[in-house]
Coordinates of C-alpha atoms in Angstrom, one line a residue:
M12 CA 2.2 -19.2 -11.9
G13 CA -1.0 -21.1 -11.8
N14 CA -2.7 -18.6 -9.4
E15 CA -1.4 -15.9 -11.8
L16 CA -3.1 -17.6 -14.9
R17 CA -6.3 -18.2 -12.9
A18 CA -6.4 -14.4 -11.9
A19 CA -5.9 -13.5 -15.5
Q20 CA -8.6 -15.8 -16.7
H21 CA -11.1 -14.1 -14.2
E22 CA -9.9 -10.6 -15.5
I23 CA -10.6 -11.6 -19.2
D24 CA -14.0 -13.3 -18.2
M25 CA -15.3 -10.1 -16.4
F26 CA -14.3 -8.2 -19.6
I27 CA -16.2 -10.5 -21.6
R28 CA -19.2 -10.2 -19.4
L29 CA -19.2 -6.6 -19.7
I30 CA -19.2 -6.6 -23.3
P31 CA -23.0 -6.1 -23.7
L32 CA -22.9 -3.4 -21.2
I33 CA -20.2 -1.5 -23.1
A34 CA -22.1 -1.7 -26.3
L35 CA -24.9 0.2 -24.8
V36 CA -22.8 3.1 -23.4
D37 CA -22.7 6.2 -25.7
N38 CA -23.5 9.9 -25.5
S39 CA -27.2 9.3 -25.7
T40 CA -27.4 6.6 -23.1
N41 CA -28.9 7.8 -19.8
T42 CA -27.9 6.3 -16.4
H43 CA -31.1 4.4 -15.9
R44 CA -30.6 2.5 -19.2
V45 CA -27.1 1.6 -18.3
Q46 CA -28.0 0.3 -14.9
E47 CA -30.9 -1.9 -16.3
A48 CA -28.4 -3.5 -18.8
A49 CA -25.7 -3.9 -15.9
E50 CA -28.3 -6.1 -14.0
Q51 CA -28.7 -8.4 -17.0
V52 CA -24.8 -8.9 -17.2
D53 CA -24.1 -11.0 -14.2
G54 CA -25.1 -12.0 -10.9
I55 CA -23.6 -14.0 -7.9
F56 CA -24.7 -16.8 -5.5
I57 CA -25.0 -16.1 -1.9
E58 CA -23.6 -19.0 0.0
G59 CA -26.1 -20.9 1.9
S60 CA -29.1 -19.6 -0.1
N61 CA -31.4 -21.4 -2.7
H62 CA -32.0 -18.3 -4.9
R63 CA -29.9 -16.3 -7.2
V64 CA -29.4 -12.7 -6.3
R65 CA -28.3 -10.3 -8.9
F66 CA -26.1 -7.2 -8.2
A67 CA -25.7 -4.4 -10.7
A68 CA -22.3 -4.6 -12.3
R69 CA -20.2 -1.4 -12.4
V70 CA -20.0 0.9 -15.3
L71 CA -16.5 1.5 -16.6
D72 CA -15.2 4.8 -15.1
I73 CA -13.3 6.9 -17.6
T74 CA -10.3 8.7 -15.7
E75 CA -8.2 11.3 -17.3
I76 CA -4.6 11.0 -16.4
R77 CA -1.3 12.5 -17.6
V78 CA 1.4 10.4 -19.0
Q79 CA 4.7 12.1 -19.4
G80 CA 3.3 15.5 -20.1
A81 CA 0.6 14.2 -22.3
R82 CA -3.0 13.5 -21.5
K83 CA -4.9 10.2 -22.5
L84 CA -8.1 8.4 -21.4
C85 CA -7.8 5.2 -19.5
N86 CA -10.6 2.8 -18.6
V87 CA -10.3 2.0 -14.9
R88 CA -12.7 -0.7 -13.7
E89 CA -14.3 -0.4 -10.2
H90 CA -13.7 -3.9 -9.3
P91 CA -13.3 -5.2 -5.7
S92 CA -9.7 -6.7 -6.5
L93 CA -8.6 -3.2 -7.9
G94 CA -10.0 -0.7 -5.6
I95 CA -12.5 1.9 -6.1
V96 CA -11.6 5.4 -7.8
G97 CA -12.9 8.8 -8.3
T98 CA -15.8 9.9 -5.9
Q99 CA -16.0 6.6 -4.2
E100 CA -12.8 7.7 -2.1
Q101 CA -14.9 9.6 0.3
K102 CA -18.2 7.5 0.2
T103 CA -18.9 6.2 3.6
L104 CA -19.2 2.6 4.3
D105 CA -22.4 0.9 3.3
N106 CA -23.3 -2.6 4.3
K107 CA -25.1 -3.8 1.2
E108 CA -22.1 -2.3 -0.9
L109 CA -19.6 -4.0 1.3
V110 CA -21.2 -7.4 1.1
K111 CA -21.4 -7.1 -2.6
L112 CA -17.8 -6.4 -3.0
C113 CA -16.8 -9.2 -0.6
M114 CA -19.0 -11.8 -2.3
L115 CA -17.7 -10.9 -5.8
T116 CA -14.3 -11.1 -4.3
L117 CA -15.1 -14.5 -2.8
E118 CA -16.5 -15.6 -6.3
N119 CA -13.3 -14.7 -8.0
Y120 CA -10.7 -15.8 -5.4
P121 CA -12.1 -18.9 -3.6
G122 CA -9.4 -18.7 -0.8
F123 CA -11.1 -15.7 0.5
T124 CA -13.5 -16.9 3.4
E125 CA -16.4 -15.4 5.3
F126 CA -16.2 -15.4 9.1
S127 CA -19.0 -15.0 11.4
Y128 CA -19.2 -12.2 14.0
F129 CA -19.3 -14.8 16.8
Q130 CA -16.1 -16.5 15.5
I131 CA -14.4 -13.1 15.5
M132 CA -15.6 -12.2 19.1
D133 CA -14.4 -15.5 20.4
A134 CA -11.0 -15.1 18.7
T135 CA -10.3 -11.7 20.3
D136 CA -12.2 -12.3 23.7
K137 CA -14.7 -9.6 22.7
F138 CA -11.9 -7.4 21.5
S139 CA -10.2 -7.2 24.8
E140 CA -7.1 -5.1 25.6
K141 CA -4.9 -7.9 25.9
R142 CA -5.6 -8.7 22.2
Y143 CA -4.8 -5.3 21.0
L144 CA -2.2 -4.7 18.6
G145 CA -2.5 -1.0 17.5
S146 CA -4.4 1.6 15.9
G147 CA -4.1 3.2 12.4
G148 CA -5.8 6.0 10.5
F149 CA -9.2 4.3 10.2
A150 CA -8.9 1.0 12.0
T151 CA -7.7 -1.0 15.1
A152 CA -5.8 -4.4 14.9
Y153 CA -6.2 -7.3 17.3
K154 CA -4.5 -10.6 17.7
G155 CA -7.0 -13.5 17.2
Q156 CA -7.0 -17.2 17.8
L157 CA -9.4 -19.5 16.0
P158 CA -10.8 -22.7 17.6
Q159 CA -8.2 -24.9 15.6
G160 CA -5.3 -22.9 17.2
F161 CA -4.7 -20.9 14.0
V162 CA -3.5 -17.3 14.9
V163 CA -4.8 -14.4 12.8
G164 CA -4.6 -10.6 12.7
I165 CA -7.9 -8.9 12.7
K166 CA -8.5 -5.4 11.5
R167 CA -11.7 -3.7 12.8
F168 CA -12.7 -0.6 10.8
D169 CA -14.0 2.5 12.5
H170 CA -16.8 5.0 11.5
R171 CA -14.3 7.2 9.5
A172 CA -13.4 4.5 7.1
T173 CA -14.6 4.9 3.6
L174 CA -15.6 2.6 1.0
S175 CA -12.3 3.0 -0.6
D176 CA -10.4 2.3 2.5
F177 CA -12.2 -1.1 2.8
S178 CA -12.4 -2.0 -1.0
N179 CA -8.6 -1.3 -1.5
E180 CA -7.8 -3.8 1.2
L181 CA -9.8 -6.5 -0.8
Q182 CA -7.2 -6.5 -3.6
L183 CA -5.1 -8.4 -1.3
A184 CA -7.2 -11.4 -1.9
R185 CA -5.5 -11.9 -5.2
L186 CA -2.1 -10.7 -4.3
Q187 CA -0.7 -14.0 -3.1
Y188 CA 3.1 -13.3 -2.9
T189 CA 5.9 -13.9 -0.3
N190 CA 6.3 -10.3 0.6
I191 CA 2.7 -9.2 0.6
I192 CA 0.4 -9.7 3.7
R193 CA -2.0 -12.7 3.1
L194 CA -5.7 -11.6 3.5
L195 CA -7.7 -14.6 4.7
G196 CA -11.3 -13.4 5.0
W197 CA -13.9 -10.9 5.9
C198 CA -16.8 -10.4 8.4
I199 CA -19.6 -7.8 8.2
H200 CA -22.1 -7.6 10.9
G201 CA -24.3 -4.5 11.7
K202 CA -21.9 -1.6 12.1
E203 CA -18.8 -4.0 12.2
R204 CA -16.6 -4.2 9.1
I205 CA -13.7 -6.5 9.7
L206 CA -10.9 -8.2 7.7
I207 CA -8.8 -11.0 8.6
Y208 CA -5.1 -11.5 7.9
K209 CA -2.4 -14.0 8.5
F210 CA -0.7 -13.2 11.7
M211 CA 2.9 -11.8 11.8
Q212 CA 4.7 -13.1 14.8
N213 CA 7.3 -10.3 14.8
G214 CA 5.2 -7.4 14.7
S215 CA 6.1 -4.2 12.5
L216 CA 9.4 -3.0 11.4
D217 CA 9.2 0.3 13.4
C218 CA 9.1 -1.7 16.6
H219 CA 12.6 -3.1 16.0
I220 CA 14.6 -0.5 14.3
F221 CA 13.4 2.4 16.5
D222 CA 13.7 0.3 19.7
R223 CA 16.8 0.4 22.1
I224 CA 16.1 -3.2 23.3
K225 CA 14.9 -4.8 19.9
G226 CA 17.2 -2.8 17.7
P227 CA 20.4 -4.6 18.5
L228 CA 18.7 -8.0 18.0
L229 CA 18.1 -7.0 14.2
D230 CA 21.6 -7.5 13.0
W231 CA 22.9 -6.0 9.6
S232 CA 22.2 -9.4 7.9
K233 CA 18.6 -9.3 9.0
R234 CA 18.2 -5.6 8.0
L235 CA 19.6 -6.5 4.5
K236 CA 17.1 -9.3 4.1
I237 CA 14.3 -7.0 5.0
I238 CA 15.5 -4.3 2.4
K239 CA 15.7 -7.0 -0.2
G240 CA 12.5 -8.5 0.7
L241 CA 10.8 -5.2 0.2
V242 CA 12.3 -4.8 -3.2
E243 CA 10.9 -8.2 -4.3
G244 CA 7.6 -7.2 -3.0
L245 CA 7.3 -3.7 -4.6
V246 CA 8.6 -5.2 -7.9
Y247 CA 5.7 -7.6 -7.8
L248 CA 3.2 -4.8 -7.0
H249 CA 4.5 -2.5 -9.7
K250 CA 5.1 -4.9 -12.4
H251 CA 4.3 -8.6 -12.0
S252 CA 0.8 -8.3 -10.4
M253 CA -0.6 -7.2 -13.8
L254 CA -2.1 -4.2 -11.9
H255 CA 0.5 -1.6 -11.5
I256 CA -0.2 -1.0 -7.9
V257 CA 0.9 1.9 -6.1
H258 CA 0.6 1.5 -2.3
R259 CA 1.1 5.3 -1.4
D260 CA 1.7 4.8 2.3
L261 CA 4.9 2.7 2.7
K262 CA 6.5 3.3 6.1
P263 CA 8.1 0.8 8.9
N264 CA 4.6 0.7 10.7
N265 CA 3.1 -1.0 7.5
I266 CA 6.0 -3.6 7.1
L267 CA 5.2 -6.6 9.1
L268 CA 7.8 -9.3 9.9
E269 CA 7.3 -13.1 9.9
Y270 CA 8.9 -15.4 12.4
D271 CA 12.0 -15.5 10.1
M272 CA 11.9 -11.8 9.7
T273 CA 10.7 -12.1 6.1
P274 CA 9.1 -8.6 5.5
K275 CA 5.4 -8.4 4.4
I276 CA 4.0 -5.1 3.0
S277 CA 0.6 -4.4 4.6
D278 CA -2.0 -1.8 5.0
F279 CA -3.4 -1.2 1.3
G280 CA -6.2 1.2 2.3
S281 CA -4.4 4.1 0.2
A282 CA -3.4 1.7 -2.6
K283 CA -4.3 2.6 -6.2
T284 CA -4.0 0.8 -9.6
L285 CA -2.6 2.4 -12.6
C286 CA -3.0 1.9 -16.2
S287 CA 0.8 1.6 -16.9
D288 CA 4.0 1.9 -15.2
I289 CA 4.6 5.4 -16.5
T290 CA 1.0 6.6 -15.5
E291 CA 0.8 9.7 -13.3
E292 CA -2.7 10.5 -11.6
H293 CA -3.8 13.2 -9.4
T294 CA -5.9 13.5 -6.3
S295 CA -7.3 16.3 -4.0
R296 CA -7.2 13.9 -1.0
V297 CA -3.6 13.1 0.0
V298 CA -3.5 10.6 2.8
A299 CA 0.0 9.8 3.9
T300 CA 2.5 10.0 6.6
S301 CA 5.0 12.9 7.1
G302 CA 8.7 11.8 6.4
Y303 CA 7.6 9.3 3.9
I304 CA 5.4 11.0 1.5
A305 CA 7.1 12.0 -1.9
P306 CA 7.2 15.8 -2.7
E307 CA 5.0 15.8 -5.8
Y308 CA 2.5 14.0 -4.0
A309 CA 2.4 16.2 -0.9
S310 CA 2.5 19.4 -2.7
R311 CA 0.3 18.7 -5.8
G312 CA -1.5 15.4 -5.2
V313 CA 0.4 13.7 -8.0
Y314 CA 1.2 10.0 -7.6
S315 CA 2.7 7.3 -9.6
L316 CA 4.9 4.2 -9.0
K317 CA 7.7 6.7 -8.3
T318 CA 5.7 7.7 -5.2
D319 CA 6.6 4.3 -3.7
V320 CA 10.1 4.4 -4.7
F321 CA 10.6 7.7 -2.7
S322 CA 9.1 6.0 0.2
F323 CA 11.2 3.0 -0.2
G324 CA 14.3 5.1 -0.1
I325 CA 13.4 6.6 3.2
L326 CA 12.7 3.1 4.6
V327 CA 16.1 1.9 3.6
L328 CA 17.8 5.1 5.2
E329 CA 15.9 4.5 8.5
T330 CA 16.6 0.8 8.4
I331 CA 20.4 1.4 8.1
S332 CA 20.5 4.2 10.7
G333 CA 17.8 3.5 13.2
R334 CA 16.7 7.1 12.8
K335 CA 13.4 8.6 11.9
N336 CA 13.2 11.0 9.1
T337 CA 11.8 14.6 10.1
V338 CA 10.5 16.9 7.6
L339 CA 10.7 20.7 8.5
D340 CA 7.5 21.9 6.6
K341 CA 7.9 25.5 7.7
R342 CA 11.3 25.9 6.1
G343 CA 10.3 24.4 2.8
D344 CA 11.7 21.0 3.4
T345 CA 10.6 18.4 0.8
V346 CA 12.8 15.3 1.9
G347 CA 13.6 15.4 5.5
D348 CA 16.7 15.7 7.8
L349 CA 17.9 12.0 7.4
V350 CA 18.2 12.3 3.6
R351 CA 20.1 15.5 3.9
D352 CA 22.4 14.1 6.6
A353 CA 22.9 10.7 4.6
W354 CA 23.6 12.5 1.3
H355 CA 26.5 14.6 3.1
M356 CA 27.9 11.4 4.8
W357 CA 27.8 9.6 1.3
K358 CA 29.4 12.5 -0.4
D359 CA 32.2 12.9 2.3
Q360 CA 32.7 9.0 2.7
R361 CA 31.6 9.1 6.1
L362 CA 28.8 6.5 5.9
R363 CA 29.9 4.7 9.1
E364 CA 28.5 7.7 10.9
L365 CA 25.0 7.0 9.4
V366 CA 24.9 3.3 10.7
D367 CA 22.9 2.4 13.8
P368 CA 25.2 2.4 16.7
S369 CA 23.6 -0.8 18.0
L370 CA 24.9 -2.8 15.0
G371 CA 28.6 -2.0 16.4
N372 CA 31.1 -3.3 13.6
G373 CA 29.0 -6.2 12.6
Y374 CA 28.3 -5.0 9.0
D375 CA 30.0 -4.8 5.6
I376 CA 30.7 -1.2 4.6
A377 CA 30.3 -1.9 1.0
E378 CA 26.9 -3.3 1.5
I379 CA 26.0 -0.2 3.6
T380 CA 27.3 2.2 0.8
R381 CA 25.6 0.4 -2.0
C382 CA 22.2 0.4 0.0
A383 CA 22.6 4.0 1.0
Q384 CA 23.3 5.3 -2.5
V385 CA 20.5 3.3 -3.9
A386 CA 18.3 4.8 -1.2
L387 CA 19.6 8.3 -2.0
L388 CA 18.7 7.8 -5.6
C389 CA 15.3 6.7 -4.6
S390 CA 14.6 9.7 -2.5
Q391 CA 15.4 12.4 -4.9
E392 CA 13.0 15.3 -5.3
D393 CA 12.2 14.8 -8.9
P394 CA 10.3 11.6 -9.7
A395 CA 12.0 11.5 -13.0
D396 CA 15.5 11.2 -11.4
R397 CA 14.5 8.1 -9.3
P398 CA 14.9 4.6 -10.5
T399 CA 12.2 2.0 -11.0
M400 CA 12.0 -0.9 -8.5
T401 CA 13.0 -3.1 -11.3
D402 CA 16.3 -1.2 -11.7
I403 CA 16.6 -1.1 -7.9
A404 CA 16.5 -5.0 -7.7
A405 CA 19.2 -5.1 -10.4
M406 CA 21.4 -2.5 -8.4
L407 CA 21.1 -4.5 -5.0
S408 CA 21.5 -7.9 -6.5
S409 CA 25.0 -7.5 -8.2
E410 CA 27.9 -6.2 -6.0
S411 CA 29.9 -5.7 -9.1
M412 CA 27.3 -3.7 -10.9
R413 CA 28.3 0.0 -11.0
L414 CA 25.4 2.3 -10.1
P415 CA 24.6 4.3 -13.3
V416 CA 24.3 7.8 -11.6
E417 CA 24.9 9.6 -8.4
P418 CA 22.2 11.1 -6.3
K419 CA 21.7 14.7 -6.7
R420 CA 22.1 17.0 -3.7
P421 CA 18.7 17.7 -1.6
Y422 CA 17.5 21.4 -1.9
V423 CA 18.9 23.7 0.7
L424 CA 16.3 24.6 3.2
S425 CA 14.6 28.1 3.1
E426 CA 14.5 30.4 6.0
G427 CA 10.8 29.8 6.6
G428 CA 7.6 29.9 4.4
A429 CA 4.3 28.2 4.8
G430 CA 4.4 25.6 2.0
E431 CA 1.6 24.9 -0.4
V432 CA -0.5 22.5 1.6
T433 CA -2.9 22.8 4.5
Y434 CA -3.1 20.1 7.0
I435 CA -6.7 19.4 7.9
N436 CA -6.7 16.4 10.0
Q437 CA -4.1 14.4 11.9
S438 CA -5.1 10.9 13.2
S439 CA -2.4 8.8 14.7
R440 CA 0.7 9.0 12.4
T441 CA -1.2 9.5 9.2
I442 CA -2.0 13.0 8.0
D443 CA -4.9 14.1 5.7
I444 CA -3.9 16.9 3.4
T445 CA -6.0 19.0 1.2
I446 CA -4.4 20.7 -1.7
T447 CA -4.9 24.5 -1.6
S448 CA -2.7 25.5 -4.5
S449 CA -0.4 24.1 -7.1

């Protein structure tokens, strides 16, 4: 609570410091005048220097969003703890800009530490293959060991990463919660852009539920603990973080497991902040993973907190079944085969057929039924039909609580069709989609 209050104080202080700038912004104000005023608003100290360096504060960005069919204007600040919006999504990494963001984050959240490049090289044995953990859309992960014996996870961004990819991860500096990965520090050296995290001993969720050897070790009690931990983490992101953060790329690869199997939501490169919990926003650059992407986000670039709810539903079904959700795009599929199969099994009271065979009989069918029904409610095509994460927490916390509605049947697949999106790039398991029609 103390951390949350301090974070709130920092937010308020920044608004107060921006008041002189806001007063100068009107229809007749040109960009040069605004930037001059911005330079007078605030500055930061660079650690180890004897002089004060001033960085230009960012002008409030006015973003048009749609709320339940109506339009309103919302002030979205470009701040390192919130992520960059608008045209910054595709801006390439610039060292001066990144250092500026990192130093502002360091100023606001003292637990965030700068690491030297030599420390990183030593910790990873010069990024050796034996330290390699895996690769994502725009970065490679390594296991690192600091001189004190402390083990960390190191994310090394590549040349394809944008300013938004890096800055969105910086918001983790203020998100200190049990089920959110902990960001420890940063390093920028030449072309190297690196972030340092707390290391998760049991790797990612996909390495367990889809593995024939590790799968049986993840019994139902552990899987249920993971599901409930994800609920708590998403409730925090959507409601209690004060930022209404939508992750936009939830999948088993981005769920890391602590030594006791406590789940940690990671990889916030695609995350965005919303003005309220009912806000919808649009983007023409959809970066997500097939099988987990909500239909409205894939086809129209519309995202909201309900986008995460859909992905959570898929995660739950995969955790129960040990199966991957496959989407048949050419047949107009919007949710995936796992969702359709699970719905029919639920409707026919055959949910035992859905359960991962590696679990044997070591599960409570009532718990399976409740989790599966909640997952099906989450993975419905229409976001208005999906519950909120707060509702989901209530549904899973009380065994006696009757679920308010039944999940609707998924749409029947068509006999072909090209769909409304064009896939222009595929890297690893992440697909980059450009919207061509609505």
